[in-house]
mmCIF file of C-alpha atoms in Angstrom:
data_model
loop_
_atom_site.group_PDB
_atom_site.id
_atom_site.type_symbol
_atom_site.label_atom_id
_atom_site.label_comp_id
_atom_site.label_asym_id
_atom_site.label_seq_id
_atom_site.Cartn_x
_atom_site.Cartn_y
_atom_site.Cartn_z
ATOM 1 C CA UNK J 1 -19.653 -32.526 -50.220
ATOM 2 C CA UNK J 2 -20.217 -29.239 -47.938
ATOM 3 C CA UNK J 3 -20.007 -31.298 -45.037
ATOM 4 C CA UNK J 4 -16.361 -32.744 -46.327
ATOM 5 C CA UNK J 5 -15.072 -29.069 -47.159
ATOM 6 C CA UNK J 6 -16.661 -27.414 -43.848
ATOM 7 C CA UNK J 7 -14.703 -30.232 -42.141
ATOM 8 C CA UNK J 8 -11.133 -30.125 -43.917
ATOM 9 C CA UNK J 9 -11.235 -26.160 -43.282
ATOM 10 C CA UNK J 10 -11.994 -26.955 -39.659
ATOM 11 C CA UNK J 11 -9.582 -29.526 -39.290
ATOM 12 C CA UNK J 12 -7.201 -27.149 -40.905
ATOM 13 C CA UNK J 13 -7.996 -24.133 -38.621
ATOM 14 C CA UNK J 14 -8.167 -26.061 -35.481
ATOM 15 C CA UNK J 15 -4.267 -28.050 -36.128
ATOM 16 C CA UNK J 16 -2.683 -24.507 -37.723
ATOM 17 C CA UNK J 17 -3.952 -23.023 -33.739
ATOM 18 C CA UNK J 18 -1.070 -22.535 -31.618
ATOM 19 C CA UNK J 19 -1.604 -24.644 -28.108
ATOM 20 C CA UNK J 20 1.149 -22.892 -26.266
ATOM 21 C CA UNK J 21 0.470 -19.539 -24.136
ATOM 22 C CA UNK J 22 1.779 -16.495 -26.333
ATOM 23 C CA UNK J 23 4.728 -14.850 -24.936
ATOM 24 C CA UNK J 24 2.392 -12.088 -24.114
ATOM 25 C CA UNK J 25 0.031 -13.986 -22.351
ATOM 26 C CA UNK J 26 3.048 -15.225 -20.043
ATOM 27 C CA UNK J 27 4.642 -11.996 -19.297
ATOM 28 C CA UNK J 28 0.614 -10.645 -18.332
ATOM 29 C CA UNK J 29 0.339 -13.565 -15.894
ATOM 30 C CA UNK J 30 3.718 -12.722 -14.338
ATOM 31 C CA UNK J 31 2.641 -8.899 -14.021
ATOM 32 C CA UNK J 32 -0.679 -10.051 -12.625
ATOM 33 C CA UNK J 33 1.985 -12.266 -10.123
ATOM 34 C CA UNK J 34 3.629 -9.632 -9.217
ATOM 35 C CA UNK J 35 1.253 -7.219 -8.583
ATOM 36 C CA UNK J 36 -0.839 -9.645 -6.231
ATOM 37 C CA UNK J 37 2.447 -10.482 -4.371
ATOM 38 C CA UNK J 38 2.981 -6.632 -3.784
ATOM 39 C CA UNK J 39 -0.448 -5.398 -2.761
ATOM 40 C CA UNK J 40 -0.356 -8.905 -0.562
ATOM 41 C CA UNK J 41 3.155 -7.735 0.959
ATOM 42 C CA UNK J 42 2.120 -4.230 1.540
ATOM 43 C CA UNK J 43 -1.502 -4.906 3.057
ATOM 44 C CA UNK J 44 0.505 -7.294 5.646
ATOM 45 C CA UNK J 45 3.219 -5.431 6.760
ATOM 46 C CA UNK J 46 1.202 -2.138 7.988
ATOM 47 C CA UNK J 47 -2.009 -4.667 9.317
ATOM 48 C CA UNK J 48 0.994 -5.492 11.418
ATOM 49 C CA UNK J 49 2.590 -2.584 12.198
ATOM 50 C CA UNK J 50 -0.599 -0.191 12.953
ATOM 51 C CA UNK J 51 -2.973 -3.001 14.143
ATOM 52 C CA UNK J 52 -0.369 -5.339 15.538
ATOM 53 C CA UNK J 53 1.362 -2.282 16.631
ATOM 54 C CA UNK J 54 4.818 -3.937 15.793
ATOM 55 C CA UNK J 55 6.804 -1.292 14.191
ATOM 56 C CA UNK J 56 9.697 -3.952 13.861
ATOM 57 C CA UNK J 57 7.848 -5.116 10.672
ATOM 58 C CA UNK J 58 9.247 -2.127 9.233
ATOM 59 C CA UNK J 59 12.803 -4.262 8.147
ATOM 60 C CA UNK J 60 15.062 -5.171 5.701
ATOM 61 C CA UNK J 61 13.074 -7.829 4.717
ATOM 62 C CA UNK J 62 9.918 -6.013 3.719
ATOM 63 C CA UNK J 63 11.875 -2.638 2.617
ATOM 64 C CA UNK J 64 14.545 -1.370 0.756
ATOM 65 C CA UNK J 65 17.462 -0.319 2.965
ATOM 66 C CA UNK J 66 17.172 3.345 1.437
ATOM 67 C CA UNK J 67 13.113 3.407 1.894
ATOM 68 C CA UNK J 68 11.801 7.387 1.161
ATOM 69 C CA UNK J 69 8.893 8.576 2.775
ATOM 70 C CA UNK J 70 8.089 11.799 1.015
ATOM 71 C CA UNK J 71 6.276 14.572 3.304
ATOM 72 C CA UNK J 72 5.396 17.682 3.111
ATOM 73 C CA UNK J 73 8.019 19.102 5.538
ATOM 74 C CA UNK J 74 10.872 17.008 3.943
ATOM 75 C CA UNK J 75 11.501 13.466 2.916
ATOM 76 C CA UNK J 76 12.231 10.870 5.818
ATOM 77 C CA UNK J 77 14.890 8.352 4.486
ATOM 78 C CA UNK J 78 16.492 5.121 5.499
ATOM 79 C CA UNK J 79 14.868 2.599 7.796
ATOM 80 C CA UNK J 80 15.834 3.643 11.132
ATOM 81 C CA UNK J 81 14.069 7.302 10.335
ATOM 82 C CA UNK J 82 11.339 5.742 8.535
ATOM 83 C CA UNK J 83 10.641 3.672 11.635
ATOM 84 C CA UNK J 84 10.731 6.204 13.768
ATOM 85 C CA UNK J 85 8.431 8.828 12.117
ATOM 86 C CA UNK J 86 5.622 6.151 11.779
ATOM 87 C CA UNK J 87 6.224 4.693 15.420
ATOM 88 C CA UNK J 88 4.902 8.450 16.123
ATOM 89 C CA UNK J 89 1.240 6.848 15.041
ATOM 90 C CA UNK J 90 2.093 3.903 17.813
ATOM 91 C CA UNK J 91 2.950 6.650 20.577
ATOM 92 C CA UNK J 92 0.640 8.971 19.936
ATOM 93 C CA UNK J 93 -3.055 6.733 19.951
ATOM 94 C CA UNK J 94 -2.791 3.458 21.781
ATOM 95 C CA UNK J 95 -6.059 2.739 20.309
ATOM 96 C CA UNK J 96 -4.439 2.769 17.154
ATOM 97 C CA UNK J 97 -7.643 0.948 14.194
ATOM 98 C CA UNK J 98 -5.910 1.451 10.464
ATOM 99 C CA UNK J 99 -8.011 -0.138 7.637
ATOM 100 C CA UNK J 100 -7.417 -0.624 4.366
ATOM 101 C CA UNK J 101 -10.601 0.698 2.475
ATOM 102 C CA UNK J 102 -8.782 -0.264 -1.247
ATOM 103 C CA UNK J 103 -5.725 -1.769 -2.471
ATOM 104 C CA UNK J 104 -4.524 -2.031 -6.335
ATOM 105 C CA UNK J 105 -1.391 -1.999 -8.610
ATOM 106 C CA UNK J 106 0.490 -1.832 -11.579
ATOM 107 C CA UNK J 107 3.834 -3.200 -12.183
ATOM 108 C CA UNK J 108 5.752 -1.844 -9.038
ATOM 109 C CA UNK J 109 3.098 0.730 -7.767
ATOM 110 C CA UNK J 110 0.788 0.380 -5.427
ATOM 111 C CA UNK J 111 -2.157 2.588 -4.581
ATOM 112 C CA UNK J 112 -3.695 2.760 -0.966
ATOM 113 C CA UNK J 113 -6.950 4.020 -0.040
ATOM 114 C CA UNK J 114 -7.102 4.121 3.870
ATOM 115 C CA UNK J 115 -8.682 5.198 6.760
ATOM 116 C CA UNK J 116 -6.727 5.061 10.521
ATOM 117 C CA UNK J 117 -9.120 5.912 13.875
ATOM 118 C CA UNK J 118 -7.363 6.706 16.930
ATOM 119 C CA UNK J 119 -7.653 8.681 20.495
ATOM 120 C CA UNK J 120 -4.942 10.836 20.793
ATOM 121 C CA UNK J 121 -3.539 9.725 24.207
ATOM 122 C CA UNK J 122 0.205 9.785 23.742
ATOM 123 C CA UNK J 123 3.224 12.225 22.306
ATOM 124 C CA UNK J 124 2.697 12.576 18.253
ATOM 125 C CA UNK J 125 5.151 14.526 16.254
ATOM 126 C CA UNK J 126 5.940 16.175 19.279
ATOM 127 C CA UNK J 127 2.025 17.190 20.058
ATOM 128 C CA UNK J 128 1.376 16.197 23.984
ATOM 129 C CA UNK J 129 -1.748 14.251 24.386
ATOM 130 C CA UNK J 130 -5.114 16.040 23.890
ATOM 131 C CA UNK J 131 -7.604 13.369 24.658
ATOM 132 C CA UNK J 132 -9.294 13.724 21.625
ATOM 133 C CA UNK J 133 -10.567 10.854 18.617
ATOM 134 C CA UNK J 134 -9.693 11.018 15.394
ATOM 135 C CA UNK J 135 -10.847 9.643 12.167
ATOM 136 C CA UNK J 136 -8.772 10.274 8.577
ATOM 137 C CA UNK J 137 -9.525 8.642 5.675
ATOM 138 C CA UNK J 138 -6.504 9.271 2.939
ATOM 139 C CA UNK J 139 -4.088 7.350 -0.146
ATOM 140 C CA UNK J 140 -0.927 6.479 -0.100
ATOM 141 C CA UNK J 141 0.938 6.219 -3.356
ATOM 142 C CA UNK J 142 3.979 3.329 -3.401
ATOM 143 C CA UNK J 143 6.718 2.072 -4.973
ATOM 144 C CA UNK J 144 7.768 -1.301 -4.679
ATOM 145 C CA UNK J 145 11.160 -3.286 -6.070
ATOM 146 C CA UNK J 146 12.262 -6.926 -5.753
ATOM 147 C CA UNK J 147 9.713 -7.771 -3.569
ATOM 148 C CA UNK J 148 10.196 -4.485 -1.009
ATOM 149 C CA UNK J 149 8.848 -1.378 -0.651
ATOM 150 C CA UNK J 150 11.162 1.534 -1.281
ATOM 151 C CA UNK J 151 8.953 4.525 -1.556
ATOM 152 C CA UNK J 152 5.857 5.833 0.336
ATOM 153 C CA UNK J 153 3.859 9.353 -0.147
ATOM 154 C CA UNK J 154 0.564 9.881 2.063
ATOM 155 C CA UNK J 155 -1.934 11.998 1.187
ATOM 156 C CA UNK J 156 -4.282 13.162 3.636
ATOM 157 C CA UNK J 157 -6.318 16.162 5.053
ATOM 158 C CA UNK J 158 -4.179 17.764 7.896
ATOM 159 C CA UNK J 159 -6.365 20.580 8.503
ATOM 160 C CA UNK J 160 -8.989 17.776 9.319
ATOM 161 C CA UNK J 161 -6.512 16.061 11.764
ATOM 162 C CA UNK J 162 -5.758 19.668 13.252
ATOM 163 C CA UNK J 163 -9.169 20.210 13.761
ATOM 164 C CA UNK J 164 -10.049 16.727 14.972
ATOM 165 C CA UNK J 165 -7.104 17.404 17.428
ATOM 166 C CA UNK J 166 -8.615 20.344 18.546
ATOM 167 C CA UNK J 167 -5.345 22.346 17.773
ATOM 168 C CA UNK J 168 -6.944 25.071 15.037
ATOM 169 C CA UNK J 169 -10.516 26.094 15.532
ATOM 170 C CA UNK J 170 -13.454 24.418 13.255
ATOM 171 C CA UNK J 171 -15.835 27.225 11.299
#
């Protein structure tokens, strides 16, 4: 008689069981989606621009047409000037190495962790070739929309770059 009861209440459970995905389990799979598609986006389109040195990556196709690059000495905005002030990376080290150390997201941010190697063999920001190697590790903070990126912020140590540069002294 157990056996009959223990059975019925199992039978009962297991039919009254929902087999369709929740609506919340849907709309986590999506984020999850989306998230993957942007930090796969984003890890592409500088491995190509630094490491393939093709700048032209930098598009319409992979950013928003009013992209914002926020800096310490002013925000660069629009593609054209967002091109330009990273193309300053291609001109200034020919031996350009940038590596993504870590890449994650939520929703439409995306956080960097990075490091970029170079000898500094060319014009950069206007700073004539010094000869010297330089390794920066640093994060970069995104925002992503449909698909493209539309807002950068670096963070990195510029005294450290200075130094590396030989342009300030090191204590």
């Amino acid at each position: 008689m157990k056996n009959i009861i223990l059975t019925f209440i199992l039978g009962i459970t297991v039919l009254s069981c929902d087999p369709k995905p929740s609506q919340e389990c849907a709309d986590l799979k999506s984020a999850d989606s989306k998230v993957k598609s942007n930090v796969e986006l984003y890890s592409k389109v500088w491995d190509t621009a630094i490491n393939g040195r093709n700048i032209e990556i930098i598009n319409l196709n992979n950013f928003d047409k009013d992209i914002k690059a926020i800096t310490a000495d002013g925000n660069i905005e629009g593609i054209d000037a967002f091109k330009s002030y990273y193309n300053n990376y291609l001109t200034g080290f020919s031996d350009a190495e940038f590596n993504i150390v870590d890449v994650f997201g939520q929703g439409d941010k995306v956080v960097k962790h990075w490091s970029f190697k170079g000898t500094h063999d060319g014009d950069f920001f206007g700073i004539p070739p010094t000869g010297k190697k330089i390794d920066l590790i640093g994060t970069t903070l995104v925002l992503m929309k449909d698909g493209k990126i539309i807002q950068e912020q670096d963070f990195f140590d510029n005294y450290s770059l200075l130094s590396q540069l030989g342009l300030i002294p090191t204590e």
